[in-house]
Backbone as JSON, one array per atom type, in Angstrom:
{
  "sequence": "MAAKQMSLTLLVDKERNRVIYAESGKDLVETLFSFLTLPLGTVIKLSGKQSNMSSLTMLYKSLEDLDLEFLNTKACKDMLLHPKSSAEELYVTF",
  "N": [[70.53, 124.3, 126.61], [69.33, 126.96, 124.71], [70.23, 127.87, 121.38], [71.78, 130.92, 120.5], [70.72, 133.39, 118.26], [72.13, 135.2, 115.53], [71.96, 138.06, 113.48], [72.46, 138.97, 110.07], [72.64, 141.16, 107.45], [73.06, 141.41, 104.04], [74.1, 143.17, 101.12], [74.67, 142.26, 97.95], [76.77, 142.38, 95.13], [76.31, 140.56, 92.51], [77.45, 140.25, 89.99], [80.11, 141.11, 90.25], [80.8, 139.61, 92.36], [80.94, 140.58, 95.06], [80.56, 141.95, 98.33], [78.57, 144.67, 98.96], [77.34, 146.1, 100.98], [76.99, 145.6, 104.45], [75.17, 144.67, 107.33], [74.81, 144.21, 110.75], [74.16, 142.85, 114.04], [75.47, 143.74, 117.31], [76.53, 141.44, 118.55], [77.48, 139.74, 116.47], [79.49, 141.32, 115.33], [81.25, 141.57, 117.5], [82.01, 138.89, 117.71], [83.37, 138.52, 115.26], [85.49, 140.37, 115.6], [86.7, 139.14, 117.75], [88.17, 137.14, 116.6], [90.55, 138.37, 116.06], [91.93, 138.26, 118.41], [93.25, 135.96, 118.42], [96.44, 134.5, 117.56], [96.58, 135.24, 114.89], [95.88, 137.93, 114.63], [98.18, 139.31, 115.45], [99.96, 138.4, 113.5], [98.84, 139.51, 111.18], [99.06, 142.25, 111.77], [101.86, 142.54, 111.87], [102.64, 141.72, 109.31], [101.41, 143.53, 107.7], [100.79, 145.37, 104.78], [101.68, 143.39, 103.1], [100.33, 141.1, 103.58], [98.59, 138.11, 102.7], [96.16, 137.37, 103.54], [93.46, 138.39, 102.89], [90.74, 138.84, 103.79], [90.94, 138.76, 106.61], [92.83, 140.74, 106.93], [91.39, 142.95, 106.04], [89.44, 142.98, 108.03], [91.01, 143.61, 110.26], [91.89, 146.17, 109.5], [89.42, 147.46, 109.43], [88.81, 147.47, 112.15], [90.87, 149.12, 113.08], [90.02, 151.55, 112.0], [87.61, 151.92, 113.25], [85.34, 153.85, 115.13], [85.64, 154.91, 118.51], [83.23, 155.03, 119.89], [81.8, 152.76, 119.4], [82.89, 150.75, 120.86], [83.5, 149.51, 124.19], [85.64, 150.69, 125.7], [88.75, 152.49, 125.12], [90.79, 150.82, 125.78], [89.74, 148.3, 125.18], [89.76, 148.33, 122.39], [92.51, 148.59, 121.97], [93.38, 146.14, 123.03], [92.45, 144.37, 121.1], [93.76, 145.27, 118.79], [96.42, 145.01, 119.5], [97.17, 142.26, 120.46], [98.14, 140.19, 123.22], [100.13, 137.42, 124.04], [99.26, 134.73, 126.18], [101.37, 133.35, 127.12], [103.4, 135.12, 127.16], [104.71, 136.12, 129.43], [106.47, 134.11, 130.07], [108.59, 134.43, 128.34], [109.77, 136.85, 128.69], [112.55, 138.87, 128.94], [115.01, 140.08, 131.18]],
  "CA": [[70.5, 125.73, 126.42], [68.95, 127.33, 123.33], [71.25, 128.58, 120.61], [71.51, 132.34, 120.29], [70.77, 133.71, 116.84], [72.71, 136.47, 115.12], [71.45, 138.44, 112.17], [73.39, 139.6, 109.13], [71.99, 141.57, 106.22], [74.07, 141.7, 103.03], [73.76, 143.6, 99.77], [75.73, 141.63, 97.18], [76.88, 142.61, 93.69], [76.57, 139.21, 92.01], [78.32, 140.31, 88.81], [81.5, 141.23, 90.69], [80.98, 138.71, 93.48], [81.41, 141.38, 96.19], [79.58, 142.49, 99.27], [78.55, 146.12, 98.87], [76.91, 146.63, 102.26], [76.69, 144.59, 105.45], [74.62, 145.21, 108.56], [74.62, 143.14, 111.73], [74.07, 143.25, 115.43], [76.71, 143.83, 118.08], [77.07, 140.1, 118.84], [78.25, 139.24, 115.32], [80.69, 142.16, 115.21], [82.16, 141.16, 118.57], [82.53, 137.58, 117.35], [84.38, 138.71, 114.21], [86.67, 141.01, 116.19], [87.37, 138.22, 118.66], [89.15, 136.39, 115.83], [91.81, 139.09, 116.1], [92.64, 137.95, 119.64], [94.08, 134.81, 118.11], [97.73, 134.94, 117.04], [96.45, 135.81, 113.55], [95.86, 139.38, 114.75], [99.57, 139.75, 115.48], [100.54, 138.11, 112.19], [98.32, 140.51, 110.24], [99.65, 143.54, 112.12], [103.28, 142.53, 111.51], [102.83, 141.57, 107.86], [100.93, 144.77, 107.09], [100.26, 145.37, 103.42], [102.13, 142.2, 102.39], [99.52, 139.96, 103.98], [97.74, 137.47, 101.7], [94.92, 136.99, 104.21], [92.72, 139.62, 102.59], [89.56, 139.03, 104.63], [91.38, 139.1, 107.95], [93.5, 142.04, 106.83], [90.33, 143.95, 105.97], [88.83, 143.01, 109.35], [91.95, 144.35, 111.11], [91.83, 147.58, 109.07], [88.13, 147.98, 109.88], [88.92, 147.73, 113.58], [91.71, 150.31, 113.23], [89.25, 152.72, 111.61], [86.37, 151.96, 114.0], [85.21, 154.9, 116.12], [85.59, 154.38, 119.88], [81.87, 154.98, 120.42], [81.26, 151.42, 119.19], [83.56, 149.84, 121.79], [83.31, 149.94, 125.57], [86.72, 151.59, 126.08], [89.92, 152.48, 124.24], [91.56, 149.63, 126.15], [89.17, 147.17, 124.43], [90.28, 148.42, 121.02], [93.95, 148.3, 122.03], [93.58, 144.7, 123.24], [92.22, 143.69, 119.83], [94.78, 145.67, 117.82], [97.74, 144.6, 119.97], [96.94, 141.13, 121.36], [99.3, 139.65, 123.93], [100.07, 135.99, 124.28], [99.21, 134.37, 127.59], [102.68, 132.79, 127.46], [104.39, 136.19, 127.02], [105.49, 136.24, 130.67], [107.52, 133.08, 130.09], [109.68, 134.77, 127.45], [110.25, 138.2, 128.96], [113.94, 138.87, 129.42], [115.29, 141.25, 132.01]],
  "C": [[70.2, 126.0, 124.95], [70.07, 128.11, 122.67], [70.82, 130.02, 120.4], [71.66, 132.64, 118.81], [71.39, 135.08, 116.62], [72.16, 136.79, 113.74], [72.52, 139.16, 111.36], [72.62, 139.9, 107.86], [73.09, 141.98, 105.24], [73.45, 142.2, 101.74], [74.93, 143.17, 98.9], [75.63, 142.02, 95.71], [77.27, 141.26, 93.09], [77.47, 139.2, 90.79], [79.78, 140.33, 89.21], [81.82, 140.32, 91.87], [81.57, 139.43, 94.7], [80.25, 141.81, 97.06], [79.68, 144.01, 99.22], [78.23, 146.74, 100.24], [76.6, 145.46, 103.19], [76.19, 145.27, 106.71], [74.38, 144.05, 109.51], [74.47, 143.73, 113.12], [75.44, 143.24, 116.1], [77.35, 142.46, 118.32], [77.94, 139.57, 117.7], [79.54, 140.02, 115.16], [81.71, 141.76, 116.28], [82.78, 139.8, 118.29], [83.62, 137.7, 116.29], [85.65, 139.34, 114.77], [87.4, 140.08, 117.14], [88.37, 137.34, 117.92], [90.52, 137.05, 115.87], [92.57, 138.84, 117.39], [93.49, 136.7, 119.47], [95.42, 135.32, 117.59], [97.65, 135.54, 115.64], [96.44, 137.34, 113.58], [97.27, 139.96, 114.74], [100.23, 139.53, 114.13], [100.11, 139.16, 111.18], [98.97, 141.86, 110.5], [101.11, 143.61, 111.65], [103.51, 142.45, 110.01], [102.33, 142.78, 107.09], [100.37, 144.56, 105.71], [100.66, 144.11, 102.64], [101.28, 140.97, 102.69], [98.66, 139.44, 102.82], [96.42, 137.01, 102.31], [93.94, 138.16, 104.08], [91.52, 139.85, 103.5], [89.95, 139.43, 106.04], [92.1, 140.44, 107.98], [92.47, 143.15, 106.79], [89.61, 144.08, 107.32], [89.69, 143.82, 110.31], [91.89, 145.84, 110.78], [90.51, 148.21, 109.52], [88.17, 148.31, 111.37], [89.79, 148.96, 113.83], [90.9, 151.58, 112.99], [87.98, 152.91, 112.44], [86.4, 153.05, 115.07], [85.05, 154.29, 117.51], [84.17, 154.31, 120.45], [81.24, 153.59, 120.27], [81.91, 150.36, 120.07], [83.38, 150.38, 123.21], [84.36, 150.97, 126.0], [87.82, 151.55, 125.03], [90.77, 151.24, 124.52], [91.05, 148.39, 125.41], [89.72, 147.16, 123.0], [91.76, 148.08, 120.99], [94.23, 146.81, 122.22], [93.39, 143.92, 121.94], [93.3, 144.01, 118.81], [96.17, 145.18, 118.2], [97.6, 143.44, 120.95], [98.25, 140.65, 121.99], [99.08, 138.17, 124.16], [100.02, 135.72, 125.78], [100.55, 133.79, 128.05], [103.78, 133.87, 127.4], [105.27, 136.32, 128.24], [106.64, 135.24, 130.73], [108.74, 133.48, 129.29], [110.21, 136.18, 127.65], [111.66, 138.1, 129.53], [114.18, 140.17, 130.2], [116.6, 141.87, 131.63]]
}
């Protein structure tokens, strides 16, 4: 199977070593947001402003601010912002 290519366009301020502008296709954005489905998404949410994972924290904040028109449904956004562990059922107490 052929590898699928993703495009990313960056405008970089080399003096400050910062990305000023980034543009990509939907596939790359979905891939980045999928990282939040890992337990790291929960860690970032719980640690809030105290998090030292600046790139992931910024990714989480970007998703919080993202308009729903860029996602299929509100449920998709909620699943990324509030991921659930597949083992959660094992630890539910009644």
